[in-house]
C-alpha atoms as a printed R data frame, in Angstrom:
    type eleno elety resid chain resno       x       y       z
1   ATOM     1    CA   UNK     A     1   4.944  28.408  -5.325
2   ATOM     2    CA   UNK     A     2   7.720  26.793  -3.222
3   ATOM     3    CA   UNK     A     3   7.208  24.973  -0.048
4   ATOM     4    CA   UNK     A     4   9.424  22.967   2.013
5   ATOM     5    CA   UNK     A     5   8.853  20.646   4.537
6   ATOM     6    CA   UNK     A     6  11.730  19.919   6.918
7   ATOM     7    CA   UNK     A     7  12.134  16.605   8.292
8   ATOM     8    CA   UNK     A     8  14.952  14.540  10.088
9   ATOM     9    CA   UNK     A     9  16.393  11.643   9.882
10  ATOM    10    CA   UNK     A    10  19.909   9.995   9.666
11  ATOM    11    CA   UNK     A    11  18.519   9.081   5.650
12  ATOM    12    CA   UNK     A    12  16.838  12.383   4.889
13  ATOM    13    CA   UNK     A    13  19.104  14.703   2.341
14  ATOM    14    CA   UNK     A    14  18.079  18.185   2.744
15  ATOM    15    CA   UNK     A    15  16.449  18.076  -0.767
16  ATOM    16    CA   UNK     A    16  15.379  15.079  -0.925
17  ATOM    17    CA   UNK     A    17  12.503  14.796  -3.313
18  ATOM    18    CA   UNK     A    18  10.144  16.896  -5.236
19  ATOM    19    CA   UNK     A    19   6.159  16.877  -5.725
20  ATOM    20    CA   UNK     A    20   5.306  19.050  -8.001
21  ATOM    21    CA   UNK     A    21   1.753  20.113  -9.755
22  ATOM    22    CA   UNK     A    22   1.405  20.241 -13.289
23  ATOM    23    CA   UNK     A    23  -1.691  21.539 -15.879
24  ATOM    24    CA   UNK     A    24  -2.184  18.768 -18.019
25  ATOM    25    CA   UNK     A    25  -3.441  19.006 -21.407
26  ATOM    26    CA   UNK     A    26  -6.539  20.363 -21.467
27  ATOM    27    CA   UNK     A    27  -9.547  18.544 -22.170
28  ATOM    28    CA   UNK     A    28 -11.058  19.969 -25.365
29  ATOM    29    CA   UNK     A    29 -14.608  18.262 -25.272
30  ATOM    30    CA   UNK     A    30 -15.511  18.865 -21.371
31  ATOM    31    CA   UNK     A    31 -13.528  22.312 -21.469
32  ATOM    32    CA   UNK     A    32 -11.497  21.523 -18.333
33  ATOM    33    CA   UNK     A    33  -8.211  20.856 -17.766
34  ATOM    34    CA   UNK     A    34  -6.613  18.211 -15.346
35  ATOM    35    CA   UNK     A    35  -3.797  18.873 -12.864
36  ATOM    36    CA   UNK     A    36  -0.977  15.912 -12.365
37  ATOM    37    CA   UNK     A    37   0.910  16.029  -9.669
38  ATOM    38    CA   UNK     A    38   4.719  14.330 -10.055
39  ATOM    39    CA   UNK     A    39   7.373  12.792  -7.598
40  ATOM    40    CA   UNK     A    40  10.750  13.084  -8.618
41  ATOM    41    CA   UNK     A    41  13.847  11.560  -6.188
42  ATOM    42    CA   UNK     A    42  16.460  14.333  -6.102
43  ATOM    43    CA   UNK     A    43  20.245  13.500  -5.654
44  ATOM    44    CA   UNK     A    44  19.777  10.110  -5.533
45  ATOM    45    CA   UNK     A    45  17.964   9.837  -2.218
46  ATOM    46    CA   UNK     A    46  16.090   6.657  -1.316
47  ATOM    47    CA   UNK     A    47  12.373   7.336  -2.298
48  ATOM    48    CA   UNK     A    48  10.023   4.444  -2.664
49  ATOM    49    CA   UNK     A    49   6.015   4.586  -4.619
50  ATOM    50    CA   UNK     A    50   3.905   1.991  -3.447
51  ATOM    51    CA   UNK     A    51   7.027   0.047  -1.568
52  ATOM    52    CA   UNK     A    52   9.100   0.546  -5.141
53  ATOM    53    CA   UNK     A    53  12.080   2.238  -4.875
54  ATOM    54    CA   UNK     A    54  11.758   5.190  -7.341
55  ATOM    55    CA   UNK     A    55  14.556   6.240  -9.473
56  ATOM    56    CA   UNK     A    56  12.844   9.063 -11.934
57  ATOM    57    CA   UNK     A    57   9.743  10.805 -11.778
58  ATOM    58    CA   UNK     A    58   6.546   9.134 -11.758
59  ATOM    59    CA   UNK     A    59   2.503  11.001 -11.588
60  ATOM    60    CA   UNK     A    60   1.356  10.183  -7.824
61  ATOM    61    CA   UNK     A    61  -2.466   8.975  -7.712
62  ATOM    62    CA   UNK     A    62  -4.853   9.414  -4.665
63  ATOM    63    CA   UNK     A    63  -3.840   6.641  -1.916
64  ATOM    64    CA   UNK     A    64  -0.150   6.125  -3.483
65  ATOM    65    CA   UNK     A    65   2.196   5.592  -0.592
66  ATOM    66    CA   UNK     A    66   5.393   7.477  -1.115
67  ATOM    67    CA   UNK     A    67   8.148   6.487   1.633
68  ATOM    68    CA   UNK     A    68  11.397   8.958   2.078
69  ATOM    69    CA   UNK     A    69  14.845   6.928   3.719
70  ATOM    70    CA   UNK     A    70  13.466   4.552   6.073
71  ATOM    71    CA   UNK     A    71  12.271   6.572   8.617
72  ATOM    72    CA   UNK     A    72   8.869   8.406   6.693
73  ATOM    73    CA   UNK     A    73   5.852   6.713   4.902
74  ATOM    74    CA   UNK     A    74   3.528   9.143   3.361
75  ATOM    75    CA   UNK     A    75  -0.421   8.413   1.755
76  ATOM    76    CA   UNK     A    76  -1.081  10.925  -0.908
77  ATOM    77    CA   UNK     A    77  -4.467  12.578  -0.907
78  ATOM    78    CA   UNK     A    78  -5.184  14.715  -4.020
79  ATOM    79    CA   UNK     A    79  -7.075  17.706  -2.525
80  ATOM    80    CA   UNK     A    80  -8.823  19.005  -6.117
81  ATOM    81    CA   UNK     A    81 -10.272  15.541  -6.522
82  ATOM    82    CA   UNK     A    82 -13.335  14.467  -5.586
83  ATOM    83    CA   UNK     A    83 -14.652  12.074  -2.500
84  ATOM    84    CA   UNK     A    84 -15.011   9.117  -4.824
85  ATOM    85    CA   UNK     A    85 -10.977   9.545  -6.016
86  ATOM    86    CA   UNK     A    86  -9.579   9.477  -3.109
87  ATOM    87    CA   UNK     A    87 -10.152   5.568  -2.104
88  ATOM    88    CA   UNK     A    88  -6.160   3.975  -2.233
89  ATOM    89    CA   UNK     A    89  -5.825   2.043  -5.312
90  ATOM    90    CA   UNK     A    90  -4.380  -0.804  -3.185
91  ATOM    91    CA   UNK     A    91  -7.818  -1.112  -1.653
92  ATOM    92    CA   UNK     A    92  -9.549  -1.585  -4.979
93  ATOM    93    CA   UNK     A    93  -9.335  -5.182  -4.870
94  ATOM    94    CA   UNK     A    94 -11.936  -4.851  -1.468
95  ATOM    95    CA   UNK     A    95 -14.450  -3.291  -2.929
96  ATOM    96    CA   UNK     A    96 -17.084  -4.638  -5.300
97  ATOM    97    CA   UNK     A    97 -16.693  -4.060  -9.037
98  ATOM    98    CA   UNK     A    98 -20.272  -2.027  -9.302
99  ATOM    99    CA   UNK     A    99 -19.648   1.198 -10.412
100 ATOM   100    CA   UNK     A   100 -21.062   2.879  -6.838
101 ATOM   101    CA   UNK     A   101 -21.765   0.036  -3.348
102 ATOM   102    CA   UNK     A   102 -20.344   0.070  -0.665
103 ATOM   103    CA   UNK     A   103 -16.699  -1.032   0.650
104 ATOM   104    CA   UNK     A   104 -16.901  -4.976   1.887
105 ATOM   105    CA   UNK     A   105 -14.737  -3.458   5.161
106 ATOM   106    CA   UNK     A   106 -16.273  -0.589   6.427
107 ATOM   107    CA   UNK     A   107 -19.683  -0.220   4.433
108 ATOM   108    CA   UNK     A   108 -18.962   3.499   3.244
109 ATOM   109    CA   UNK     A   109 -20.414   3.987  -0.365
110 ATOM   110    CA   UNK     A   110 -16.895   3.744  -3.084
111 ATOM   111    CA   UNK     A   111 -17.023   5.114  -7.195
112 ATOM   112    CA   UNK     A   112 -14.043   2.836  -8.637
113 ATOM   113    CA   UNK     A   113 -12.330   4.229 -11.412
114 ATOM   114    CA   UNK     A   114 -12.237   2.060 -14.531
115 ATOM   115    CA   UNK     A   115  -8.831   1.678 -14.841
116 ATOM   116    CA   UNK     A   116  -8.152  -0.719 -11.873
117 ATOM   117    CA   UNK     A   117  -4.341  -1.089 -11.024
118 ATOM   118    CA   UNK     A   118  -2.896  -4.167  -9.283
119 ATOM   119    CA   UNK     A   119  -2.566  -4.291  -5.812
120 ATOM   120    CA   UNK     A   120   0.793  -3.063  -4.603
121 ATOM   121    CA   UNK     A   121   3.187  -6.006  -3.679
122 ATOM   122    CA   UNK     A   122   6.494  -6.453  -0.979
123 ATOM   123    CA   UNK     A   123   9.239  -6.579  -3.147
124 ATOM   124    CA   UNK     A   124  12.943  -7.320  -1.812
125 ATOM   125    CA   UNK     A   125  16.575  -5.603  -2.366
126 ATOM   126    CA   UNK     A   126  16.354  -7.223  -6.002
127 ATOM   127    CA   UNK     A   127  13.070  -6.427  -6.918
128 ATOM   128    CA   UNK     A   128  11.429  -9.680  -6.692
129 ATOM   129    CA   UNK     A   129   7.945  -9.735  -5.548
130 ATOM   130    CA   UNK     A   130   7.762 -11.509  -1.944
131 ATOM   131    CA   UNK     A   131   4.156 -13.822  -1.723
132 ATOM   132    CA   UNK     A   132   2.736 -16.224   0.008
133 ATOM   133    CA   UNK     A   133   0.379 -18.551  -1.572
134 ATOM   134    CA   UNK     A   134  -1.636 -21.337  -0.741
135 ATOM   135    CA   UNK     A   135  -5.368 -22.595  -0.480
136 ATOM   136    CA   UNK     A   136  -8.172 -21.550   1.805
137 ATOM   137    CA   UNK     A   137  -8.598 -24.787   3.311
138 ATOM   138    CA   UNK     A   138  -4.722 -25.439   4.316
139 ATOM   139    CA   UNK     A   139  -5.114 -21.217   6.007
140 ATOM   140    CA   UNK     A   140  -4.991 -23.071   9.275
141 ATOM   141    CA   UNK     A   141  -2.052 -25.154   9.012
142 ATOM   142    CA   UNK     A   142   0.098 -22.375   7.248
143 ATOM   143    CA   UNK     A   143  -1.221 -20.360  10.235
144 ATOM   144    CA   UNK     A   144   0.022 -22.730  12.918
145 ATOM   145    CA   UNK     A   145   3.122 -23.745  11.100
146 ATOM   146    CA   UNK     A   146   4.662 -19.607  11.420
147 ATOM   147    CA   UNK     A   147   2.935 -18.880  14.862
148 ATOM   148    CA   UNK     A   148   5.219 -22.049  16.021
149 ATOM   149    CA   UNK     A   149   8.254 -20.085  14.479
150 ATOM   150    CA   UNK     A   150   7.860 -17.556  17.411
151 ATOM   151    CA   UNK     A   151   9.926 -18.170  19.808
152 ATOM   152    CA   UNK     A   152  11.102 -15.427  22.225
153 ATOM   153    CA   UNK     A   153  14.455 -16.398  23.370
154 ATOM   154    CA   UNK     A   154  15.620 -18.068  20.319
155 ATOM   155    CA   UNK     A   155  18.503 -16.316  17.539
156 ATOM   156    CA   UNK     A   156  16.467 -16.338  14.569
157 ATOM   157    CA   UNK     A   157  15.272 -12.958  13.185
158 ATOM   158    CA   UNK     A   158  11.972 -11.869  15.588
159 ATOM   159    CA   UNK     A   159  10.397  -9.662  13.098
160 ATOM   160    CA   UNK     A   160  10.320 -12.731  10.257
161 ATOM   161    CA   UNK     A   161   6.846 -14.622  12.120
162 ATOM   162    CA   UNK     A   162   5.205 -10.891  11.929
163 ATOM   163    CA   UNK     A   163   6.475 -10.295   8.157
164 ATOM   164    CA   UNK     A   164   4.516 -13.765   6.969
165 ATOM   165    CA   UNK     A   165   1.881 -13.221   9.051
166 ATOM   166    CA   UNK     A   166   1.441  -9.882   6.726
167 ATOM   167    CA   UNK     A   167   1.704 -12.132   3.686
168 ATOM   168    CA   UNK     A   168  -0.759 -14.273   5.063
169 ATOM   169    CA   UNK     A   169  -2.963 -11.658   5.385
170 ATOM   170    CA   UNK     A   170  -2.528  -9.762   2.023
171 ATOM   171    CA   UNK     A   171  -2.725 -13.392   0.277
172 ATOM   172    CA   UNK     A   172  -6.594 -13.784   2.118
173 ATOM   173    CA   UNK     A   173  -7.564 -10.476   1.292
174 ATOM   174    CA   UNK     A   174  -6.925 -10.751  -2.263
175 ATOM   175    CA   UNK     A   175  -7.684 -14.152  -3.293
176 ATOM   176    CA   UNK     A   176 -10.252 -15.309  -0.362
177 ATOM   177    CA   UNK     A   177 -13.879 -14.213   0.683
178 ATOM   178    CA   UNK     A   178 -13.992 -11.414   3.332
179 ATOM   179    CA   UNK     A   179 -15.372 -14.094   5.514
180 ATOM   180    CA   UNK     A   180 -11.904 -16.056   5.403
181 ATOM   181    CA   UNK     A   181 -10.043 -12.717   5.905
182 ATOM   182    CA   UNK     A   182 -12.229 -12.021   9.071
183 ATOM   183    CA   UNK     A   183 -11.948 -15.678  10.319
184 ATOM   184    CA   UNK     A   184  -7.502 -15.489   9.924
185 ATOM   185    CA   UNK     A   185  -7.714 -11.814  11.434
186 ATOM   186    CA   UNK     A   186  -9.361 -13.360  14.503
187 ATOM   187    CA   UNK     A   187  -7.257 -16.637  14.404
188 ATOM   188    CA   UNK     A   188  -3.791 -14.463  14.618
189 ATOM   189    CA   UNK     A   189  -5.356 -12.358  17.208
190 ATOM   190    CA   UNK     A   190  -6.546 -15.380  19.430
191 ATOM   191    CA   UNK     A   191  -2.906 -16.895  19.068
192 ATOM   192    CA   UNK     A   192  -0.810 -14.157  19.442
193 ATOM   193    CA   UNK     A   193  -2.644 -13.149  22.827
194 ATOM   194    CA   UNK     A   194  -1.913 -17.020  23.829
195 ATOM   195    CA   UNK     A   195   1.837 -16.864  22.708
């Protein structure tokens, strides 16, 4: 079956990538067989997995984000696979590692697979991963330090306070307690509605 979605943008080709589904081999011991379902970039159009700019084909996984030119970001949702499959792998790193309790964000019950992959990372034009590290108890000055970076009328790049901000954020999530997150969530909020 062929279907084709049409979307525009000054970046979109008119093929410009293909998601296909595939049987698998067949599982001789449970008698069922697995579908995969592949991304491939066609005519070398800009297609990124997980913020990774893809150059061949690659098996998508429930919660991979697959962006087309810069203009389309897209969360793939396997529809064959069950409730417990479909949680992002990028959010793995909130939940517990238990086999079945509940998320530490919103408190819905989450199966993790065994296999847990790593968290997906900003990367720039090279390839380099872009972090932000530090420790919990310096969170407030790093905090202070890029809010004073914001400044309206000034020439440096507007979006750069926002993009660390992001870092600091990602950095908490994965390496702090969910109480630190929480507590920087509310600190950025409180300052940006005083800036």
């Amino acid at each position: 079956m062929k279907v084709d979605v049409l979307l525009f943008a000054p970046d979109i080709l008119p093929q410009h990538c293909c998601v296909q589904r595939l049987d698998a081999t067949s599982d001789q011991t449970e008698g069922s067989s697995k579908m995969r379902t592949m991304l491939r970039p066609l005519h070398t159009a800009h297609v990124t997995h997980n913020g990774v700019p893809l150059d061949e084909e690659i098996e998508l996984c429930p919660g991979d984000l697959v962006g087309l030119g810069q203009h389309y970001l897209f969360m793939f949702k396997d529809p064959t696979a069950s409730g417990a499959f479909q949680t992002p792998s990028w959010m793995a790193t909130l939940c517990p590692p238990a086999t079945t309790s509940p998320c530490k964000l919103c408190g819905t019950s989450v199966r993790r697979r065994r296999t847990q992959k790593m968290a997906a990372r900003w990367r720039d034009l090279e390839g380099r991963v872009l972090s932000l590290s530090y420790q919990v108890q310096h969170e407030d000055q790093v905090l202070e330090k890029i809010l004073s970076m914001v400044d309206p009328g000034g020439e440096e790049p507007k979006l750069t306070p926002a993009f660390l901000l992001c870092l600091c954020i990602q950095h908490s999530a994965t390496n702090f307690e969910l109480v630190h997150l929480r507590k920087l969530l509310l600190s950025i909020a409180n300052q940006i509605q005083l800036t």
